[in-house]
PDB file of C-alpha atoms in Angstrom:
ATOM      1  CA  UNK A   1       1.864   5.771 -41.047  1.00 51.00           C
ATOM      2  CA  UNK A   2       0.573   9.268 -39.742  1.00 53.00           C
ATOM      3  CA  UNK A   3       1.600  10.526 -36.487  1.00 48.00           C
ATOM      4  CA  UNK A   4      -2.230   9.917 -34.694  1.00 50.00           C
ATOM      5  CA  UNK A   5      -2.239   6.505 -35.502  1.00 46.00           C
ATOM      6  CA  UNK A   6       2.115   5.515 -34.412  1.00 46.00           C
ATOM      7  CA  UNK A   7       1.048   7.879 -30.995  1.00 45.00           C
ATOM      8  CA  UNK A   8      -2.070   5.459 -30.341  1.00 45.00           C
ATOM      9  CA  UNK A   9      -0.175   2.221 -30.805  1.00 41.00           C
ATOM     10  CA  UNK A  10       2.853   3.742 -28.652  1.00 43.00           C
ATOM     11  CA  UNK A  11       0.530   4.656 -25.910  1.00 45.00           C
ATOM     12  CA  UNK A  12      -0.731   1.204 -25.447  1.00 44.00           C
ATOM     13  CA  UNK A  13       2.930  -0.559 -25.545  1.00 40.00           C
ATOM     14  CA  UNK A  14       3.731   1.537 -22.822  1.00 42.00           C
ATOM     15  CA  UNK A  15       0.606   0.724 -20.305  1.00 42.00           C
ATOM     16  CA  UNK A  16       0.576  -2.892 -21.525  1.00 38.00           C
ATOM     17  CA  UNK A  17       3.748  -3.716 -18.638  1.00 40.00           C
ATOM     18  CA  UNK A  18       1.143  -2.033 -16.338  1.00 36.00           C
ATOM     19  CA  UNK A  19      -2.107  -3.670 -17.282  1.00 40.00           C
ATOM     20  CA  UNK A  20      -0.113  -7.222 -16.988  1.00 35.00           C
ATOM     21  CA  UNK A  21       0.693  -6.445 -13.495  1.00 39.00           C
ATOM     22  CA  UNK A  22      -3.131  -5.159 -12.152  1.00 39.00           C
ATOM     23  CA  UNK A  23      -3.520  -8.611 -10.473  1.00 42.00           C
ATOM     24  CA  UNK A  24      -4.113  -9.107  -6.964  1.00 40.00           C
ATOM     25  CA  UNK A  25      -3.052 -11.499  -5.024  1.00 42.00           C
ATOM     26  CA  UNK A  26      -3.470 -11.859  -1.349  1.00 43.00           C
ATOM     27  CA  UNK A  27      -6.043 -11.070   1.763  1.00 48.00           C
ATOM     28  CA  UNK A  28      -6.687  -7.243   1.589  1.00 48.00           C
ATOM     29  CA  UNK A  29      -9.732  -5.186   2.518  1.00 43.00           C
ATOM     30  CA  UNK A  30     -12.582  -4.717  -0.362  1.00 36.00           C
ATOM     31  CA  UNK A  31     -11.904  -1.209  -0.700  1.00 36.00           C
ATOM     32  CA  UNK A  32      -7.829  -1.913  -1.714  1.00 38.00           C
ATOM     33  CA  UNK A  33      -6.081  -3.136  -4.447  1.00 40.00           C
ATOM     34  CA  UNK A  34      -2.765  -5.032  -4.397  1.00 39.00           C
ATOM     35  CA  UNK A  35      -0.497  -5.280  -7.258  1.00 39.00           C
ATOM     36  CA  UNK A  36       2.872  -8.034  -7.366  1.00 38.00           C
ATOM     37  CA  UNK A  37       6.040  -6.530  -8.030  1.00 39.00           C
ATOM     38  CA  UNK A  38       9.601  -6.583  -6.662  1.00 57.00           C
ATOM     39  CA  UNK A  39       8.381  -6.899  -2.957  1.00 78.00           C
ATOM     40  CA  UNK A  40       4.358  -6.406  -2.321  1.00 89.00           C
ATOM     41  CA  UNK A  41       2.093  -3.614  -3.021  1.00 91.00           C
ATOM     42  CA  UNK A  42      -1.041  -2.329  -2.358  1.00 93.00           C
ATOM     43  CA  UNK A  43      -3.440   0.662  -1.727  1.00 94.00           C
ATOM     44  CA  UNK A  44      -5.893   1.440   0.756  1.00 93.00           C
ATOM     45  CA  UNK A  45      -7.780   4.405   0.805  1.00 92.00           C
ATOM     46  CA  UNK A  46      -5.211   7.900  -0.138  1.00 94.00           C
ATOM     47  CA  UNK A  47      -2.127   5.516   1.395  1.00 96.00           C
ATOM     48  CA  UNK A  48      -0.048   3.434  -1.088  1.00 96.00           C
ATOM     49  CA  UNK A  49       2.051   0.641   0.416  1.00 97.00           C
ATOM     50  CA  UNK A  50       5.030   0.021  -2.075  1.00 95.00           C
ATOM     51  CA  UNK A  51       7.683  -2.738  -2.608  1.00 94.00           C
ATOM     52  CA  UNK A  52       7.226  -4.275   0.489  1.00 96.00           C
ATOM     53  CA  UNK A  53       9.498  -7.032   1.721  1.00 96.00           C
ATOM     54  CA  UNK A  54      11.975  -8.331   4.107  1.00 97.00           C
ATOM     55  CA  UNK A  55      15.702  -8.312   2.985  1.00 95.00           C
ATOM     56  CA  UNK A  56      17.528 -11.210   1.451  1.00 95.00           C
ATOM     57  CA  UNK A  57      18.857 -13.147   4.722  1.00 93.00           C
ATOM     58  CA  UNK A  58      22.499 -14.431   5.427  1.00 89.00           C
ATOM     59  CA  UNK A  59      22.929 -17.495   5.126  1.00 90.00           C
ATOM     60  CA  UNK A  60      19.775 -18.008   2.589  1.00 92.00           C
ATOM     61  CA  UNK A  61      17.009 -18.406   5.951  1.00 95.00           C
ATOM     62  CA  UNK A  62      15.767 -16.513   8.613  1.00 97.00           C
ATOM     63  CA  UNK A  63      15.628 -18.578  11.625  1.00 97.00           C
ATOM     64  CA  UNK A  64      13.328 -19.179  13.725  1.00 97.00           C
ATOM     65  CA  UNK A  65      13.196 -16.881  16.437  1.00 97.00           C
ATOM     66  CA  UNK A  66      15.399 -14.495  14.836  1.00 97.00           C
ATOM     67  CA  UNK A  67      14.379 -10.539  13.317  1.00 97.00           C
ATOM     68  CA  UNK A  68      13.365  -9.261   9.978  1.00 97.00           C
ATOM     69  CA  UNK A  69      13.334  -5.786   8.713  1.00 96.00           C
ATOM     70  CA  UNK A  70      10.559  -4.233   7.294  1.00 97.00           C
ATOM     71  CA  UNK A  71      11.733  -2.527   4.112  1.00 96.00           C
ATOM     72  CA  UNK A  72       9.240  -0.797   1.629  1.00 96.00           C
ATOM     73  CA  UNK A  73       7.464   2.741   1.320  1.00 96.00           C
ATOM     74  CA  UNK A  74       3.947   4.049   2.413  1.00 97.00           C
ATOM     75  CA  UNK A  75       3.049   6.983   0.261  1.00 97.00           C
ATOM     76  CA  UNK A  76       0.159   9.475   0.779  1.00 96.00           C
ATOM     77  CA  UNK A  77      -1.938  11.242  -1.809  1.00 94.00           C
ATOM     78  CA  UNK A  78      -4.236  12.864   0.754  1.00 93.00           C
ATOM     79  CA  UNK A  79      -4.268  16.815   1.724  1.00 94.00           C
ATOM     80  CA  UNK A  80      -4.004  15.707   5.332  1.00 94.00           C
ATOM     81  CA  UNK A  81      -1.074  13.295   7.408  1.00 95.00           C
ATOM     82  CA  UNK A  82      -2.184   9.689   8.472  1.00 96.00           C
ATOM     83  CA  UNK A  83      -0.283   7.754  11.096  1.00 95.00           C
ATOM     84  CA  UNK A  84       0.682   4.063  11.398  1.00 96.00           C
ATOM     85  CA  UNK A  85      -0.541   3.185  14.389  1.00 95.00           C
ATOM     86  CA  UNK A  86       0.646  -0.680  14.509  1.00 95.00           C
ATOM     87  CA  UNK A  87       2.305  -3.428  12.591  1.00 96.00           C
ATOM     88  CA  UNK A  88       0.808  -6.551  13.417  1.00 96.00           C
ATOM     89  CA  UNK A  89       1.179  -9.979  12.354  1.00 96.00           C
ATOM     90  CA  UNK A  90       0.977 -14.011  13.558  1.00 96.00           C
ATOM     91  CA  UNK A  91       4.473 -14.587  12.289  1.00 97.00           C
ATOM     92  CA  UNK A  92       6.417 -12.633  14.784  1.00 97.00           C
ATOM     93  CA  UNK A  93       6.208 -11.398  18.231  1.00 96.00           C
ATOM     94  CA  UNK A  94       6.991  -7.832  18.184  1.00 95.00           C
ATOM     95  CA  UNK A  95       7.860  -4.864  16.554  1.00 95.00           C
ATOM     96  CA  UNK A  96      10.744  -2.505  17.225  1.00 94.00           C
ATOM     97  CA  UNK A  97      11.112   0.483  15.638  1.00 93.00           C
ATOM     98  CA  UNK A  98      13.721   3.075  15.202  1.00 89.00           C
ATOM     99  CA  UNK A  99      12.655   6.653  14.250  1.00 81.00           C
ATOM    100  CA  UNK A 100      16.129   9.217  14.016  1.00 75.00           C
ATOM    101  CA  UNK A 101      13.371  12.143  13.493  1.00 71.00           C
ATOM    102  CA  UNK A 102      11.288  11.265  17.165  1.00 63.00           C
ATOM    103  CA  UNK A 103      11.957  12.794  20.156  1.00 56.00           C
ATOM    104  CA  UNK A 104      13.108  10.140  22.023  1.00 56.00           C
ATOM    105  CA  UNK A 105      13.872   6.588  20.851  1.00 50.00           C
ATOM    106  CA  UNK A 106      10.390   4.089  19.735  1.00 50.00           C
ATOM    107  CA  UNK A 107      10.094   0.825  22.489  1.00 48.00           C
ATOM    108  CA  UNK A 108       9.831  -2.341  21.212  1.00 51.00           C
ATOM    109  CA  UNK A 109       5.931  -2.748  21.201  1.00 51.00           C
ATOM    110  CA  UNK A 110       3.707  -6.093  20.670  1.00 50.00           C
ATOM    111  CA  UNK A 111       1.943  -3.813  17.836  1.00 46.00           C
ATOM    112  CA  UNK A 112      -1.326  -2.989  19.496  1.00 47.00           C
ATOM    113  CA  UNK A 113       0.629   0.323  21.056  1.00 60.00           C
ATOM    114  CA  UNK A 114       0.678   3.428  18.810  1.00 79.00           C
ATOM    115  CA  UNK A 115       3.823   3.264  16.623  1.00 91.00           C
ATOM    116  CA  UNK A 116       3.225   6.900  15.906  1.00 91.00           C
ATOM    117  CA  UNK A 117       4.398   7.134  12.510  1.00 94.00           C
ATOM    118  CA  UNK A 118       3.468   9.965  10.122  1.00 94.00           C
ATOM    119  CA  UNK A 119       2.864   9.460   6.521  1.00 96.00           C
ATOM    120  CA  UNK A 120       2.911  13.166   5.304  1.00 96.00           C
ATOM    121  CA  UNK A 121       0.262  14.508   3.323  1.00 96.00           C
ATOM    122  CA  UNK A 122       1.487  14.142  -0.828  1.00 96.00           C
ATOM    123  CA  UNK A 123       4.616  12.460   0.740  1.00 96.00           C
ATOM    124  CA  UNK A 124       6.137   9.492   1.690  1.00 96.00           C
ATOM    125  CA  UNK A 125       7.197   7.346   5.326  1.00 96.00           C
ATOM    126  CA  UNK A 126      10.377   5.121   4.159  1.00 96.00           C
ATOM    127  CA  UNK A 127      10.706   2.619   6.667  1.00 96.00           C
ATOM    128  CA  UNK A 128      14.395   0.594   6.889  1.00 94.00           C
ATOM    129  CA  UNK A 129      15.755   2.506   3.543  1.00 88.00           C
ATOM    130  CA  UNK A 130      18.347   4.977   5.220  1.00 86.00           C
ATOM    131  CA  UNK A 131      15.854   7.255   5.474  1.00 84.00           C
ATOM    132  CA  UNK A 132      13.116   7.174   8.410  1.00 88.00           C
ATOM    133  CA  UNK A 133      12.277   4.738  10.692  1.00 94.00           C
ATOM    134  CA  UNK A 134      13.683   1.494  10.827  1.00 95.00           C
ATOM    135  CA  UNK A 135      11.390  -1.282  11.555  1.00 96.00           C
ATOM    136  CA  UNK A 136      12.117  -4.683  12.721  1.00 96.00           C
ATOM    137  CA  UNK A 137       9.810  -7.590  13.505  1.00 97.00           C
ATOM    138  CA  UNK A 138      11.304  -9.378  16.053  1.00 96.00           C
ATOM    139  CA  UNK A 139      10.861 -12.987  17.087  1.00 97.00           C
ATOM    140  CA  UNK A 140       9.984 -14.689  13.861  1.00 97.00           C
ATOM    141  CA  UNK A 141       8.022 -17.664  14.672  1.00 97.00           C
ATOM    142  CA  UNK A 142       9.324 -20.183  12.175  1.00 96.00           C
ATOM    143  CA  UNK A 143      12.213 -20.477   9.361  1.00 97.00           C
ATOM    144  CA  UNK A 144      11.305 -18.719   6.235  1.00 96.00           C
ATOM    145  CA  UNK A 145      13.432 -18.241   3.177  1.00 95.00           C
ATOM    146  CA  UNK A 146      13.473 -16.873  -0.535  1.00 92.00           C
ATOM    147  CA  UNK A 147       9.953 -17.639  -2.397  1.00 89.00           C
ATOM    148  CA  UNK A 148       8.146 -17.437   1.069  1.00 95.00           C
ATOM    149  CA  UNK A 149       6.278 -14.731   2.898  1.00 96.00           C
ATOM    150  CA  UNK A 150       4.373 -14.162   5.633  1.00 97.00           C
ATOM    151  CA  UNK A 151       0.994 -11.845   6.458  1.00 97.00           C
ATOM    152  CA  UNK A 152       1.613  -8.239   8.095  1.00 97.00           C
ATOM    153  CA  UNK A 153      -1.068  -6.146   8.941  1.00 97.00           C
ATOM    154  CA  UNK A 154      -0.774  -2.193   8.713  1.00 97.00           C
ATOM    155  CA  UNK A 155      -3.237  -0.657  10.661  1.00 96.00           C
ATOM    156  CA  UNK A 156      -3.665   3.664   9.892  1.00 96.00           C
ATOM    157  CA  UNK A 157      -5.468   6.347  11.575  1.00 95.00           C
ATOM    158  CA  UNK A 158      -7.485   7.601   8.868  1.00 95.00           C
ATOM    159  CA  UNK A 159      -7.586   4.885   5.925  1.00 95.00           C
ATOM    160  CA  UNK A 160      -7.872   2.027   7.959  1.00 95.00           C
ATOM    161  CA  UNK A 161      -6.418  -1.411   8.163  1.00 96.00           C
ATOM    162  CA  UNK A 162      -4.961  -3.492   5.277  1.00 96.00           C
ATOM    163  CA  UNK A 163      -3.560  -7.255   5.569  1.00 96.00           C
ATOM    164  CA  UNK A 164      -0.969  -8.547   2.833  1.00 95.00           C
ATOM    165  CA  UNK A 165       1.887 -11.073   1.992  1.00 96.00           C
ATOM    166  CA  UNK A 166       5.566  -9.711   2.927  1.00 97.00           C
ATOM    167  CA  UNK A 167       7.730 -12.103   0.499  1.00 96.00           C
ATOM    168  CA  UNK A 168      11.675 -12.491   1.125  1.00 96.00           C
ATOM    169  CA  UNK A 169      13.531 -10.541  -0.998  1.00 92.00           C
ATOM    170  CA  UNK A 170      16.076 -12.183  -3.400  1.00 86.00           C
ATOM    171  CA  UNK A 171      19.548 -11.996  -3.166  1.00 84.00           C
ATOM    172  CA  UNK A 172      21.178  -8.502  -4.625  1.00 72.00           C
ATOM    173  CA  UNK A 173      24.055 -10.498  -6.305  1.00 65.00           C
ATOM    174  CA  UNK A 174      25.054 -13.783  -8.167  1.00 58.00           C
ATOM    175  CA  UNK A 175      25.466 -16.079  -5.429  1.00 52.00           C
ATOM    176  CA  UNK A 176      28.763 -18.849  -5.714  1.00 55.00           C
ATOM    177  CA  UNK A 177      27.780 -21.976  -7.869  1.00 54.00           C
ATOM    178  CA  UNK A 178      29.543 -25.340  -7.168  1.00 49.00           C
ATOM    179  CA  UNK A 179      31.728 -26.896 -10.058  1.00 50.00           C
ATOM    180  CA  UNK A 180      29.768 -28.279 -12.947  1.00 50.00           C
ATOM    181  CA  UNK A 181      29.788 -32.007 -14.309  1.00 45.00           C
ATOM    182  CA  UNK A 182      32.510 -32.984 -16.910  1.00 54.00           C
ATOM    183  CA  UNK A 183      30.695 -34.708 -19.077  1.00 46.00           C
ATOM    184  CA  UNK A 184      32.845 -34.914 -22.086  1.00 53.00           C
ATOM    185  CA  UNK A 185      35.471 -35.998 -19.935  1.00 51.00           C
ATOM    186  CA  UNK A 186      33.548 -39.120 -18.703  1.00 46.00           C
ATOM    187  CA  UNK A 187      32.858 -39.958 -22.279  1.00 47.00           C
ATOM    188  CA  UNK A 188      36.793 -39.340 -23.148  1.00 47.00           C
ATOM    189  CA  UNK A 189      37.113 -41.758 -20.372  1.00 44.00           C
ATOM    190  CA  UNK A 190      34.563 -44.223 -21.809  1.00 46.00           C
ATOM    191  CA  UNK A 191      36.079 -44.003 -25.149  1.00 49.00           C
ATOM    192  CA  UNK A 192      39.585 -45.207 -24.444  1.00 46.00           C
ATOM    193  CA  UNK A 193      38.176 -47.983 -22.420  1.00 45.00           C
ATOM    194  CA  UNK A 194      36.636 -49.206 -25.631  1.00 48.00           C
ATOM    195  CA  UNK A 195      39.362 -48.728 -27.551  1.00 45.00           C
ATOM    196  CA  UNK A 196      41.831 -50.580 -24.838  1.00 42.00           C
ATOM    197  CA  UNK A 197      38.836 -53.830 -25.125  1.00 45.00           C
ATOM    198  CA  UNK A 198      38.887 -53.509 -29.102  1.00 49.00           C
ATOM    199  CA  UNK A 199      42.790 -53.423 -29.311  1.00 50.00           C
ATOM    200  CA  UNK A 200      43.013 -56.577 -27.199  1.00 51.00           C
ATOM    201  CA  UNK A 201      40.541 -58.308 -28.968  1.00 57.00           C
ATOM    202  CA  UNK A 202      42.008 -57.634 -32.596  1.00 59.00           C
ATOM    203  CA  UNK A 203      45.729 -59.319 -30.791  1.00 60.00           C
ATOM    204  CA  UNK A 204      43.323 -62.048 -29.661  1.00 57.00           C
ATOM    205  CA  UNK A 205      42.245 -62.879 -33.028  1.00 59.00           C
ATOM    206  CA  UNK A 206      45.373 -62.503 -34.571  1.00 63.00           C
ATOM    207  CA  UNK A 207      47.334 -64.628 -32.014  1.00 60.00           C
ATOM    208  CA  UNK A 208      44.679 -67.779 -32.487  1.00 59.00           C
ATOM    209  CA  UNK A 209      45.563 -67.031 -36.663  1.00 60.00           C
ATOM    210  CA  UNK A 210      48.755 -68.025 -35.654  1.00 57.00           C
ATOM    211  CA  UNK A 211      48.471 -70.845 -33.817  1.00 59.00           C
ATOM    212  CA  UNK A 212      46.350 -72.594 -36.704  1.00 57.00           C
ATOM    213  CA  UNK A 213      48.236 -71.816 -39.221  1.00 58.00           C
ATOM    214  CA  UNK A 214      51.139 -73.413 -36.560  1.00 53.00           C
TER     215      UNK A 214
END
């Protein structure tokens, strides 16, 4: 096999993973995309929302009432800074955010006020990673757990506004498993029983032998 032919079948083994995952999936704006992966994806305009999701809970369930971070990444391809003005959403209440690089510390805002965050032109805002803001939506309004998600909106300066699914994330580890099922043992148990019935028959038998020849 000559080397033009082996490069053309290696290039397409390597985009096949990424053709398989162009789906969407979703409520986003006509002029986005969204693509599943760990967390949720999607682009809008030069801004690139990546791995999106809330953090596996304690306990298995966010309460009701209780907060959620917002973990992911917002990435920007364009020459000039956007902002994220708010984080909106019918699942929660409000959002607080934590920036370590503002001035002075973000309120806890409903998510129509300005959040002020800048997505850097050819960079990337981090939000709840250890590095950047951290963003909490406070005052989930029902219990949600692994497998479920619920509908955040991310509204920018300059590309606009763009609705999608924030799923759970799974938990990091192997969680505890209870003890299996002995079934061999149950079948051990089952088989001396049988054995116990056949041995008392066969004395049975051999006791009403004796008796006739008696």
């Amino acid at each position: 096999m000559n080397r033009a032919p082996r490069a053309a079948v290696m290039g397409a083994l390597l985009l096949t993973p990424i053709a398989l995952t162009a789906c969407s999936a979703g409520q986003v704006t006509q002029t986005s995309t969204q693509e599943p992966n760990v967390g949720n994806q999607a682009d809008l305009d030069d801004v690139t929302l990546r791995a999106l999701s809330l953090p596996y809970p304690t306990g298995g369930q966010y309460s009701s009432g209780s907060d959620a971070r917002l973990v992911g990444a917002v990435a920007s391809t364009g020459l000039e800074e956007d902002t994220l003005v708010s984080i909106e959403g019918d699942a929660f209440e409000s959002v607080e955010v934590i920036d370590p690089d503002a001035a002075e510390p973000a309120a806890e805002t409903s998510g129509s006020t300005d959040l002020g965050l800048t997505v850097p032109p050819n960079g990337i805002l981090y939000l709840s990673s250890g590095e950047g803001p951290t963003v909490a939506l406070v005052g989930l309004t029902e219990a949600i757990g692994p497998g479920e998600s619920i509908d955040v909106t991310f509204t920018f300066e300059e590309a606009g506004e763009i609705t999608l699914p924030v799923p759970v994330g799974v938990p990091t580890r192997d969680l505890p498993r209870g003890e299996g099922f002995d079934f061999h043992g149950e079948e051990e148990v089952a088989g001396e029983e049988g054995s116990v019935e056949e041995s008392s028959g066969q004395e049975a038998r051999e006791q009403e032998s004796a008796e006739g020849e008696g």
